[in-house]
Amino acid sequence: MGDERVTIVDVANKAGVAISSVSSALNGRPGVSDVTRERIIRIAAELGFVPSLRGKSLSGRRAFTLGLVLHRDPDVLELDPFFGGFIGGIEDAIDPAGYALVLQISAESDRVLQRYDKLAADRRVDGVFITDLEVDDPRIQLVQRLGLPAVAINPGIDFPIPAVREDPEAGIRATLRHLVELGHRRIAYVSGRADMTHSVQREQAWRSGLLELSLAPGPVVPGDFTYLGGASAASTLLALAEPPTAVMCANDLSAIGLIAQAQHLGVDVPGQLSVAGFDDIRLGTYVRPSVTTVHTSPRLLGRESGRMLVELIEEGAVADVRIPDAELIVRDSTGPVGAGR
Amino acid sequence: MGDERVTIVDVANKAGVAISSVSSALNGRPGVSDVTRERIIRIAAELGFVPSLRGKSLSGRRAFTLGLVLHRDPDVLELDPFFGGFIGGIEDAIDPAGYALVLQISAESDRVLQRYDKLAADRRVDGVFITDLEVDDPRIQLVQRLGLPAVAINPGIDFPIPAVREDPEAGIRATLRHLVELGHRRIAYVSGRADMTHSVQREQAWRSGLLELSLAPGPVVPGDFTYLGGASAASTLLALAEPPTAVMCANDLSAIGLIAQAQHLGVDVPGQLSVAGFDDIRLGTYVRPSVTTVHTSPRLLGRESGRMLVELIEEGAVADVRIPDAELIVRDSTGPVGAGR
DNA sequence: TTGAAAGCGGTACCAG
DNA sequence: CTGGTACCGCTTTCAA
């Protein structure tokens, strides 16, 4: 009942061998005969020996811990569609490798940098994930300066550190084609926060997609990925002299806000206005009309980035990964132009 | 540029003292003269010395890490209002004390137990948080058996391990009074998952609150805290021979689902049906009508439980805490009975 | 007041 | 193949 923790010494004693042999046997290193190894393994199991992570960390110079610092207002995290799946995916990959995830959340960006700094200074983690990349993100320099292994999630192209990418372009193109097939020609855009790279990416994809279809990009309303941002964009767009017949939003949450506000203003969706989002959050399937969107895979993104970070730490290098493209999912918020109500 | 990490030995050498003196000086322990202490502190700062967490962990028998294992389907986590604030609150409390949080998410409950087990066996964490308590939750026995310090969040009364509580009763009572003042007499309830203690608590509070007001508890529809659960409850309730004029829901998400479905069925909220939720999630302020609810404080709950767990670990004991009661917030989804449309 | 030394629980090298 | 031992970086006890 006390603190009789079984250590490697106990195993060595009971097996009548040196601790070094126990270590080698249990870690599958050469230098022990098969019979000895078997015996050691058996005895270790009998004794319920679990190697101490602390001892291993100190001697092995690894913490077996990875860090994720979210730059969010914790109170807003509630609506974030990304992190449940993403974190779940990370674990799928790192837990079997013996790593755990330390999560931190900070609202202010200075604080975020401080925390990466501290994680590194304490040697608390062996590597970090970098999500929500901003344009000229200072964290990149930081991890490079610190020599801290890091994997970036959805950065732009030509990135200086290992990255996983899920390309939004194909999905956005498909959405535009879908809208054009329905007869839409004036397709507006509600953007995300201009300082975030995935926001920039999505908007560019929208713009170039339209140009490819020989259409002029419609009005762009600045948004911020929030429900309220979408709602206010609805008011803006519907007050135009020549309102668009369709709107793409940088994410589902703003699409849902936009739809709600449009309905409130007496505009039928999709009868008078088609709306598409991005992310495929669950809520989008619940609301009426359900939201046409581009499906992303946070879990897969998490899984791959977890795998990559472990590999980077253990092998010293890792290749970039691109997961399958995000795909269009047509639901009820998009329909033929001029179906009116 | 290499791995020239500054250790306690470097500081000792440069200061011309023994490492034990450095340790004492830096940790504010007695046994060093003030001048020596000052000099050591200055030199440590000059050298940029940061004590290694690994060394400390091994010798100090503490990992300076706390664990939170969520029993959720990661893919569903996206809409959970609780965890952003809760985790933020935990950090508010533990980060200054030098602790970090390891987060794990598992969909199956066996797996959850395994992970607590492993966290303890590895000595990866010094203590754990236990949220989402279930009736006869097996985790309680587990942590007791493992001798793992733990703090429970919102368990029932008379609980065997330290706990933080935020009482829902007062808020639910206030909601009922509010509805009765508006003229409602048939007040239904959409419950949460029956196996969770806070679900049971809330339903009991609703029942006893009504009895206190000398009203018969209205129909109860089993729900599951989800949007869809709320939506289906709407269909059930509105199909009754004598539908209720008001509904309380176990949480906001189901209230929002219920409202949406009621509207879809042509029932005006609050004109023909008043609806109240619980939690005060952000989404509830966006939807129309905005949702009358009971405000909870995940962040404060997190902060207190973090503080408690650290105290439990460092002092060996800690008193239960009750944070201020959850409070009624009246919004637009509740109104006078029979206001019709 | 100060310093030497014994752990904490492993890994890894090296001689036997 | 095996065992002894130095070491990882810190805390803590105990002499000096």
Tab-separated table of N, CA, C and O in Angstrom, chain B residues 196-301:
chain	number	residue	atom	x	y	z
B	196	MET	N	-25.121	10.220	-16.345
B	196	MET	CA	-24.200	11.230	-15.868
B	196	MET	C	-24.776	11.977	-14.669
B	196	MET	O	-25.930	12.375	-14.666
B	197	THR	N	-23.933	12.172	-13.680
B	197	THR	CA	-24.450	12.739	-12.436
B	197	THR	C	-25.015	14.142	-12.609
B	197	THR	O	-26.017	14.476	-12.002
B	198	HIS	N	-24.378	14.961	-13.413
B	198	HIS	CA	-24.912	16.318	-13.501
B	198	HIS	C	-26.256	16.340	-14.208
B	198	HIS	O	-27.078	17.212	-13.994
B	199	SER	N	-26.464	15.332	-15.017
B	199	SER	CA	-27.739	15.197	-15.678
B	199	SER	C	-28.823	14.875	-14.640
B	199	SER	O	-29.897	15.480	-14.610
B	200	VAL	N	-28.518	13.922	-13.798
B	200	VAL	CA	-29.438	13.533	-12.738
B	200	VAL	C	-29.733	14.726	-11.827
B	200	VAL	O	-30.884	15.011	-11.497
B	201	GLN	N	-28.666	15.409	-11.448
B	201	GLN	CA	-28.799	16.601	-10.595
B	201	GLN	C	-29.762	17.621	-11.165
B	201	GLN	O	-30.641	18.136	-10.482
B	202	ARG	N	-29.568	17.928	-12.410
B	202	ARG	CA	-30.395	18.965	-13.023
B	202	ARG	C	-31.857	18.537	-13.085
B	202	ARG	O	-32.749	19.336	-12.826
B	203	GLU	N	-32.075	17.289	-13.414
B	203	GLU	CA	-33.453	16.835	-13.508
B	203	GLU	C	-34.126	16.845	-12.132
B	203	GLU	O	-35.281	17.253	-11.998
B	204	GLN	N	-33.384	16.438	-11.130
B	204	GLN	CA	-33.940	16.465	-9.777
B	204	GLN	C	-34.284	17.882	-9.351
B	204	GLN	O	-35.315	18.129	-8.732
B	205	ALA	N	-33.383	18.795	-9.702
B	205	ALA	CA	-33.624	20.192	-9.326
B	205	ALA	C	-34.904	20.701	-9.996
B	205	ALA	O	-35.696	21.429	-9.395
B	206	TRP	N	-35.092	20.304	-11.237
B	206	TRP	CA	-36.299	20.704	-11.962
B	206	TRP	C	-37.541	20.144	-11.256
B	206	TRP	O	-38.494	20.861	-10.968
B	207	ARG	N	-37.458	18.854	-10.908
B	207	ARG	CA	-38.608	18.192	-10.300
B	207	ARG	C	-38.936	18.813	-8.937
B	207	ARG	O	-40.082	19.203	-8.673
B	208	SER	N	-37.930	18.932	-8.104
B	208	SER	CA	-38.216	19.459	-6.765
B	208	SER	C	-38.601	20.928	-6.834
B	208	SER	O	-39.424	21.408	-6.055
B	209	GLY	N	-38.037	21.632	-7.792
B	209	GLY	CA	-38.396	23.041	-7.949
B	209	GLY	C	-39.878	23.199	-8.275
B	209	GLY	O	-40.570	24.049	-7.715
B	210	LEU	N	-40.363	22.339	-9.142
B	210	LEU	CA	-41.778	22.416	-9.511
B	210	LEU	C	-42.666	22.059	-8.323
B	210	LEU	O	-43.680	22.720	-8.068
B	211	LEU	N	-42.277	21.034	-7.614
B	211	LEU	CA	-43.077	20.616	-6.467
B	211	LEU	C	-43.167	21.739	-5.450
B	211	LEU	O	-44.216	21.996	-4.872
B	212	GLU	N	-42.037	22.410	-5.257
B	212	GLU	CA	-42.025	23.540	-4.331
B	212	GLU	C	-43.017	24.616	-4.752
B	212	GLU	O	-43.577	25.331	-3.932
B	213	LEU	N	-43.155	24.743	-6.059
B	213	LEU	CA	-44.089	25.749	-6.578
B	213	LEU	C	-45.498	25.168	-6.674
B	213	LEU	O	-46.385	25.772	-7.277
B	214	SER	N	-45.655	23.991	-6.091
B	214	SER	CA	-46.956	23.310	-6.098
B	214	SER	C	-47.465	22.997	-7.497
B	214	SER	O	-48.657	23.049	-7.776
B	215	LEU	N	-46.531	22.706	-8.363
B	215	LEU	CA	-46.931	22.323	-9.717
B	215	LEU	C	-46.543	20.880	-9.965
B	215	LEU	O	-45.544	20.389	-9.436
B	216	ALA	N	-47.340	20.206	-10.772
B	216	ALA	CA	-46.988	18.838	-11.133
B	216	ALA	C	-45.910	18.877	-12.202
B	216	ALA	O	-46.030	19.641	-13.162
B	217	PRO	N	-44.864	18.086	-12.031
B	217	PRO	CA	-43.831	18.015	-13.075
B	217	PRO	C	-44.463	17.624	-14.394
B	217	PRO	O	-45.270	16.698	-14.443
B	218	GLY	N	-44.134	18.339	-15.429
B	218	GLY	CA	-44.693	18.038	-16.747
B	218	GLY	C	-44.009	16.831	-17.343
B	218	GLY	O	-43.230	16.140	-16.685
B	219	PRO	N	-44.277	16.553	-18.601
B	219	PRO	CA	-43.682	15.398	-19.255
B	219	PRO	C	-42.153	15.525	-19.328
B	219	PRO	O	-41.621	16.615	-19.471
B	220	VAL	N	-41.496	14.384	-19.207
B	220	VAL	CA	-40.043	14.350	-19.335
B	220	VAL	C	-39.683	13.559	-20.578
B	220	VAL	O	-40.156	12.440	-20.761
B	221	VAL	N	-38.900	14.152	-21.419
B	221	VAL	CA	-38.447	13.444	-22.614
B	221	VAL	C	-36.957	13.167	-22.453
B	221	VAL	O	-36.188	14.079	-22.171
B	222	PRO	N	-36.576	11.930	-22.611
B	222	PRO	CA	-35.148	11.631	-22.475
B	222	PRO	C	-34.348	12.259	-23.599
B	222	PRO	O	-34.751	12.188	-24.765
B	223	GLY	N	-33.271	12.903	-23.237
B	223	GLY	CA	-32.423	13.518	-24.251
B	223	GLY	C	-31.003	13.045	-24.038
B	223	GLY	O	-30.753	12.125	-23.260
B	224	ASP	N	-30.061	13.638	-24.701
B	224	ASP	CA	-28.684	13.179	-24.589
B	224	ASP	C	-27.708	14.339	-24.720
B	224	ASP	O	-26.567	14.157	-25.106
B	225	PHE	N	-28.191	15.521	-24.420
B	225	PHE	CA	-27.334	16.711	-24.468
B	225	PHE	C	-27.005	17.158	-25.893
B	225	PHE	O	-26.187	18.061	-26.078
B	226	THR	N	-27.576	16.518	-26.891
B	226	THR	CA	-27.227	16.907	-28.258
B	226	THR	C	-28.318	17.744	-28.929
B	226	THR	O	-29.456	17.784	-28.481
B	227	TYR	N	-27.918	18.372	-29.990
B	227	TYR	CA	-28.821	19.156	-30.809
B	227	TYR	C	-29.945	18.266	-31.343
B	227	TYR	O	-31.128	18.593	-31.245
B	228	LEU	N	-29.541	17.112	-31.874
B	228	LEU	CA	-30.547	16.221	-32.434
B	228	LEU	C	-31.503	15.702	-31.374
B	228	LEU	O	-32.701	15.544	-31.626
B	229	GLY	N	-30.963	15.448	-30.191
B	229	GLY	CA	-31.815	14.999	-29.095
B	229	GLY	C	-32.884	16.040	-28.797
B	229	GLY	O	-34.055	15.704	-28.575
B	230	GLY	N	-32.472	17.300	-28.798
B	230	GLY	CA	-33.423	18.377	-28.546
B	230	GLY	C	-34.465	18.458	-29.645
B	230	GLY	O	-35.662	18.616	-29.394
B	231	ALA	N	-33.999	18.324	-30.878
B	231	ALA	CA	-34.916	18.421	-32.012
B	231	ALA	C	-35.968	17.322	-31.937
B	231	ALA	O	-37.167	17.560	-32.138
B	232	SER	N	-35.521	16.125	-31.617
B	232	SER	CA	-36.487	15.028	-31.587
B	232	SER	C	-37.435	15.196	-30.400
B	232	SER	O	-38.608	14.829	-30.475
B	233	ALA	N	-36.942	15.772	-29.315
B	233	ALA	CA	-37.817	16.032	-28.164
B	233	ALA	C	-38.930	17.005	-28.551
B	233	ALA	O	-40.069	16.878	-28.090
B	234	ALA	N	-38.600	17.952	-29.408
B	234	ALA	CA	-39.623	18.911	-29.849
B	234	ALA	C	-40.764	18.182	-30.538
B	234	ALA	O	-41.937	18.405	-30.247
B	235	SER	N	-40.398	17.284	-31.418
B	235	SER	CA	-41.427	16.541	-32.142
B	235	SER	C	-42.293	15.757	-31.165
B	235	SER	O	-43.521	15.744	-31.271
B	236	THR	N	-41.635	15.102	-30.232
B	236	THR	CA	-42.365	14.308	-29.241
B	236	THR	C	-43.333	15.169	-28.439
B	236	THR	O	-44.526	14.857	-28.319
B	237	LEU	N	-42.803	16.258	-27.899
B	237	LEU	CA	-43.622	17.094	-27.020
B	237	LEU	C	-44.790	17.753	-27.748
B	237	LEU	O	-45.896	17.850	-27.219
B	238	LEU	N	-44.528	18.199	-28.952
B	238	LEU	CA	-45.583	18.921	-29.664
B	238	LEU	C	-46.664	17.995	-30.204
B	238	LEU	O	-47.736	18.450	-30.595
B	239	ALA	N	-46.352	16.703	-30.206
B	239	ALA	CA	-47.351	15.750	-30.688
B	239	ALA	C	-48.275	15.299	-29.561
B	239	ALA	O	-49.245	14.583	-29.785
B	240	LEU	N	-47.957	15.695	-28.340
B	240	LEU	CA	-48.787	15.285	-27.203
B	240	LEU	C	-50.189	15.875	-27.317
B	240	LEU	O	-50.381	16.938	-27.914
B	241	ALA	N	-51.138	15.168	-26.713
B	241	ALA	CA	-52.518	15.655	-26.725
B	241	ALA	C	-52.565	17.036	-26.078
B	241	ALA	O	-53.239	17.949	-26.552
B	242	GLU	N	-51.824	17.160	-24.999
B	242	GLU	CA	-51.800	18.432	-24.297
B	242	GLU	C	-50.344	18.881	-24.180
B	242	GLU	O	-49.695	18.599	-23.170
B	243	PRO	N	-49.819	19.534	-25.173
B	243	PRO	CA	-48.391	19.900	-25.170
B	243	PRO	C	-48.107	20.898	-24.051
B	243	PRO	O	-48.986	21.654	-23.649
B	244	PRO	N	-46.873	20.885	-23.567
B	244	PRO	CA	-46.491	21.848	-22.549
B	244	PRO	C	-46.432	23.244	-23.163
B	244	PRO	O	-46.354	23.378	-24.379
B	245	THR	N	-46.473	24.263	-22.317
B	245	THR	CA	-46.308	25.624	-22.836
B	245	THR	C	-44.873	26.090	-22.651
B	245	THR	O	-44.474	27.116	-23.176
B	246	ALA	N	-44.141	25.321	-21.861
B	246	ALA	CA	-42.732	25.664	-21.653
B	246	ALA	C	-41.909	24.400	-21.489
B	246	ALA	O	-42.424	23.369	-21.056
B	247	VAL	N	-40.640	24.480	-21.866
B	247	VAL	CA	-39.736	23.338	-21.746
B	247	VAL	C	-38.410	23.787	-21.172
B	247	VAL	O	-37.851	24.797	-21.610
B	248	MET	N	-37.930	23.031	-20.206
B	248	MET	CA	-36.555	23.243	-19.765
B	248	MET	C	-35.715	22.133	-20.359
B	248	MET	O	-36.126	20.978	-20.373
B	249	CYS	N	-34.538	22.492	-20.821
B	249	CYS	CA	-33.659	21.482	-21.398
B	249	CYS	C	-32.414	21.341	-20.538
B	249	CYS	O	-31.959	22.301	-19.915
B	250	ALA	N	-31.871	20.139	-20.541
B	250	ALA	CA	-30.712	19.846	-19.699
B	250	ALA	C	-29.482	20.663	-20.096
B	250	ALA	O	-28.585	20.868	-19.295
B	251	ASN	N	-29.452	21.114	-21.331
B	251	ASN	CA	-28.363	22.015	-21.732
B	251	ASN	C	-28.790	22.871	-22.920
B	251	ASN	O	-29.853	22.645	-23.515
B	252	ASP	N	-27.966	23.841	-23.244
B	252	ASP	CA	-28.323	24.775	-24.304
B	252	ASP	C	-28.397	24.124	-25.676
B	252	ASP	O	-29.255	24.459	-26.491
B	253	LEU	N	-27.466	23.219	-25.916
B	253	LEU	CA	-27.428	22.634	-27.249
B	253	LEU	C	-28.745	21.937	-27.569
B	253	LEU	O	-29.302	22.093	-28.670
B	254	SER	N	-29.263	21.201	-26.612
B	254	SER	CA	-30.539	20.540	-26.896
B	254	SER	C	-31.670	21.569	-26.960
B	254	SER	O	-32.628	21.395	-27.711
B	255	ALA	N	-31.556	22.649	-26.183
B	255	ALA	CA	-32.578	23.693	-26.268
B	255	ALA	C	-32.583	24.309	-27.670
B	255	ALA	O	-33.638	24.560	-28.261
B	256	ILE	N	-31.395	24.511	-28.203
B	256	ILE	CA	-31.292	25.110	-29.532
B	256	ILE	C	-31.866	24.171	-30.592
B	256	ILE	O	-32.587	24.581	-31.500
B	257	GLY	N	-31.582	22.897	-30.447
B	257	GLY	CA	-32.138	21.915	-31.365
B	257	GLY	C	-33.655	21.873	-31.246
B	257	GLY	O	-34.380	21.797	-32.254
B	258	LEU	N	-34.126	21.969	-30.023
B	258	LEU	CA	-35.571	21.925	-29.787
B	258	LEU	C	-36.251	23.132	-30.425
B	258	LEU	O	-37.281	23.003	-31.090
B	259	ILE	N	-35.653	24.284	-30.228
B	259	ILE	CA	-36.232	25.509	-30.803
B	259	ILE	C	-36.290	25.419	-32.328
B	259	ILE	O	-37.307	25.715	-32.961
B	260	ALA	N	-35.185	24.962	-32.904
B	260	ALA	CA	-35.133	24.886	-34.360
B	260	ALA	C	-36.222	23.962	-34.895
B	260	ALA	O	-36.923	24.286	-35.864
B	261	GLN	N	-36.375	22.832	-34.247
B	261	GLN	CA	-37.376	21.874	-34.719
B	261	GLN	C	-38.791	22.419	-34.489
B	261	GLN	O	-39.673	22.250	-35.347
B	262	ALA	N	-39.018	23.062	-33.361
B	262	ALA	CA	-40.336	23.648	-33.091
B	262	ALA	C	-40.685	24.651	-34.190
B	262	ALA	O	-41.785	24.635	-34.757
B	263	GLN	N	-39.721	25.494	-34.505
B	263	GLN	CA	-39.945	26.490	-35.549
B	263	GLN	C	-40.257	25.806	-36.871
B	263	GLN	O	-41.149	26.211	-37.614
B	264	HIS	N	-39.507	24.754	-37.124
B	264	HIS	CA	-39.718	24.023	-38.372
B	264	HIS	C	-41.130	23.457	-38.433
B	264	HIS	O	-41.741	23.366	-39.498
B	265	LEU	N	-41.674	23.101	-37.278
B	265	LEU	CA	-43.028	22.558	-37.221
B	265	LEU	C	-44.073	23.672	-37.171
B	265	LEU	O	-45.253	23.430	-36.945
B	266	GLY	N	-43.600	24.906	-37.318
B	266	GLY	CA	-44.544	26.011	-37.377
B	266	GLY	C	-44.969	26.543	-36.015
B	266	GLY	O	-45.943	27.281	-35.901
B	267	VAL	N	-44.230	26.156	-34.997
B	267	VAL	CA	-44.564	26.628	-33.657
B	267	VAL	C	-43.681	27.822	-33.311
B	267	VAL	O	-42.458	27.742	-33.436
B	268	ASP	N	-44.279	28.901	-32.884
B	268	ASP	CA	-43.501	30.083	-32.565
B	268	ASP	C	-42.873	29.990	-31.178
B	268	ASP	O	-43.522	29.616	-30.213
B	269	VAL	N	-41.598	30.334	-31.114
B	269	VAL	CA	-40.891	30.417	-29.831
B	269	VAL	C	-40.469	31.858	-29.652
B	269	VAL	O	-39.823	32.423	-30.543
B	270	PRO	N	-40.882	32.524	-28.581
B	270	PRO	CA	-41.568	31.979	-27.417
B	270	PRO	C	-43.089	32.117	-27.478
B	270	PRO	O	-43.742	31.770	-26.494
B	271	GLY	N	-43.634	32.623	-28.594
B	271	GLY	CA	-45.065	32.875	-28.632
B	271	GLY	C	-45.929	31.700	-28.193
B	271	GLY	O	-46.804	31.820	-27.333
B	272	GLN	N	-45.640	30.521	-28.764
B	272	GLN	CA	-46.457	29.363	-28.415
B	272	GLN	C	-45.742	28.386	-27.487
B	272	GLN	O	-46.358	27.535	-26.879
B	273	LEU	N	-44.443	28.529	-27.449
B	273	LEU	CA	-43.666	27.621	-26.598
B	273	LEU	C	-42.447	28.368	-26.060
B	273	LEU	O	-41.688	28.968	-26.827
B	274	SER	N	-42.292	28.351	-24.741
B	274	SER	CA	-41.090	28.946	-24.142
B	274	SER	C	-40.061	27.847	-23.926
B	274	SER	O	-40.420	26.726	-23.569
B	275	VAL	N	-38.810	28.188	-24.159
B	275	VAL	CA	-37.748	27.186	-24.024
B	275	VAL	C	-36.586	27.767	-23.236
B	275	VAL	O	-36.148	28.893	-23.495
B	276	ALA	N	-36.097	26.997	-22.291
B	276	ALA	CA	-34.916	27.421	-21.539
B	276	ALA	C	-33.863	26.336	-21.574
B	276	ALA	O	-34.185	25.153	-21.623
B	277	GLY	N	-32.615	26.769	-21.574
B	277	GLY	CA	-31.511	25.811	-21.614
B	277	GLY	C	-30.673	25.876	-20.350
B	277	GLY	O	-31.130	26.353	-19.316
B	278	PHE	N	-29.431	25.416	-20.468
B	278	PHE	CA	-28.543	25.401	-19.323
B	278	PHE	C	-27.109	25.365	-19.853
B	278	PHE	O	-26.807	24.563	-20.727
B	279	ASP	N	-26.269	26.231	-19.344
B	279	ASP	CA	-24.833	26.283	-19.669
B	279	ASP	C	-24.400	27.689	-20.072
B	279	ASP	O	-23.290	28.112	-19.790
B	280	ASP	N	-25.276	28.357	-20.798
B	280	ASP	CA	-24.936	29.644	-21.378
B	280	ASP	C	-23.794	29.554	-22.374
B	280	ASP	O	-22.745	30.188	-22.207
B	281	ILE	N	-23.998	28.752	-23.401
B	281	ILE	CA	-22.982	28.707	-24.452
B	281	ILE	C	-23.186	29.888	-25.391
B	281	ILE	O	-24.265	30.460	-25.499
B	282	ARG	N	-22.095	30.242	-26.029
B	282	ARG	CA	-22.101	31.393	-26.894
B	282	ARG	C	-23.144	31.304	-28.007
B	282	ARG	O	-23.823	32.274	-28.321
B	283	LEU	N	-23.242	30.134	-28.563
B	283	LEU	CA	-24.183	29.942	-29.659
B	283	LEU	C	-25.588	30.361	-29.252
B	283	LEU	O	-26.362	30.867	-30.067
B	284	GLY	N	-25.912	30.184	-27.994
B	284	GLY	CA	-27.239	30.529	-27.504
B	284	GLY	C	-27.546	32.015	-27.603
B	284	GLY	O	-28.704	32.420	-27.599
B	285	THR	N	-26.517	32.821	-27.698
B	285	THR	CA	-26.753	34.260	-27.822
B	285	THR	C	-26.902	34.650	-29.285
B	285	THR	O	-27.341	35.735	-29.600
B	286	TYR	N	-26.498	33.756	-30.172
B	286	TYR	CA	-26.535	34.076	-31.595
B	286	TYR	C	-27.863	33.707	-32.230
B	286	TYR	O	-28.365	34.401	-33.099
B	287	VAL	N	-28.360	32.545	-31.841
B	287	VAL	CA	-29.557	32.051	-32.515
B	287	VAL	C	-30.753	32.933	-32.199
B	287	VAL	O	-30.738	33.714	-31.248
B	288	ARG	N	-31.777	32.803	-33.013
B	288	ARG	CA	-32.990	33.570	-32.788
B	288	ARG	C	-34.143	32.639	-32.546
B	288	ARG	O	-34.374	31.765	-33.370
B	289	PRO	N	-34.911	32.787	-31.516
B	289	PRO	CA	-34.650	33.730	-30.440
B	289	PRO	C	-33.429	33.289	-29.630
B	289	PRO	O	-33.144	32.098	-29.569
B	290	SER	N	-32.747	34.251	-29.034
B	290	SER	CA	-31.625	33.904	-28.167
B	290	SER	C	-32.179	33.113	-26.984
B	290	SER	O	-33.342	33.262	-26.616
B	291	VAL	N	-31.322	32.266	-26.431
B	291	VAL	CA	-31.820	31.277	-25.477
B	291	VAL	C	-31.720	31.712	-24.016
B	291	VAL	O	-30.637	32.050	-23.533
B	292	THR	N	-32.848	31.687	-23.341
B	292	THR	CA	-32.861	31.873	-21.891
B	292	THR	C	-32.143	30.679	-21.281
B	292	THR	O	-32.392	29.538	-21.677
B	293	THR	N	-31.268	30.944	-20.344
B	293	THR	CA	-30.434	29.840	-19.872
B	293	THR	C	-29.918	30.073	-18.461
B	293	THR	O	-30.208	31.109	-17.850
B	294	VAL	N	-29.173	29.116	-17.971
B	294	VAL	CA	-28.525	29.263	-16.669
B	294	VAL	C	-27.028	29.327	-16.916
B	294	VAL	O	-26.449	28.421	-17.519
B	295	HIS	N	-26.441	30.391	-16.479
B	295	HIS	CA	-25.035	30.620	-16.763
B	295	HIS	C	-24.116	29.804	-15.861
B	295	HIS	O	-24.209	29.866	-14.642
B	296	THR	N	-23.217	29.039	-16.462
B	296	THR	CA	-22.231	28.302	-15.672
B	296	THR	C	-20.852	28.897	-15.924
B	296	THR	O	-20.659	29.661	-16.870
B	297	SER	N	-19.904	28.546	-15.085
B	297	SER	CA	-18.574	29.152	-15.178
B	297	SER	C	-17.473	28.120	-15.294
B	297	SER	O	-16.748	27.858	-14.341
B	298	PRO	N	-17.337	27.543	-16.481
B	298	PRO	CA	-16.326	26.512	-16.680
B	298	PRO	C	-14.935	27.001	-16.299
B	298	PRO	O	-14.132	26.263	-15.728
B	299	ARG	N	-14.654	28.245	-16.598
B	299	ARG	CA	-13.315	28.743	-16.339
B	299	ARG	C	-13.013	28.783	-14.846
B	299	ARG	O	-11.938	28.389	-14.397
B	300	LEU	N	-13.986	29.252	-14.090
B	300	LEU	CA	-13.805	29.315	-12.650
B	300	LEU	C	-13.704	27.912	-12.074
B	300	LEU	O	-12.897	27.634	-11.175
B	301	LEU	N	-14.513	27.031	-12.601
B	301	LEU	CA	-14.479	25.639	-12.180
B	301	LEU	C	-13.084	25.059	-12.450
B	301	LEU	O	-12.510	24.360	-11.612
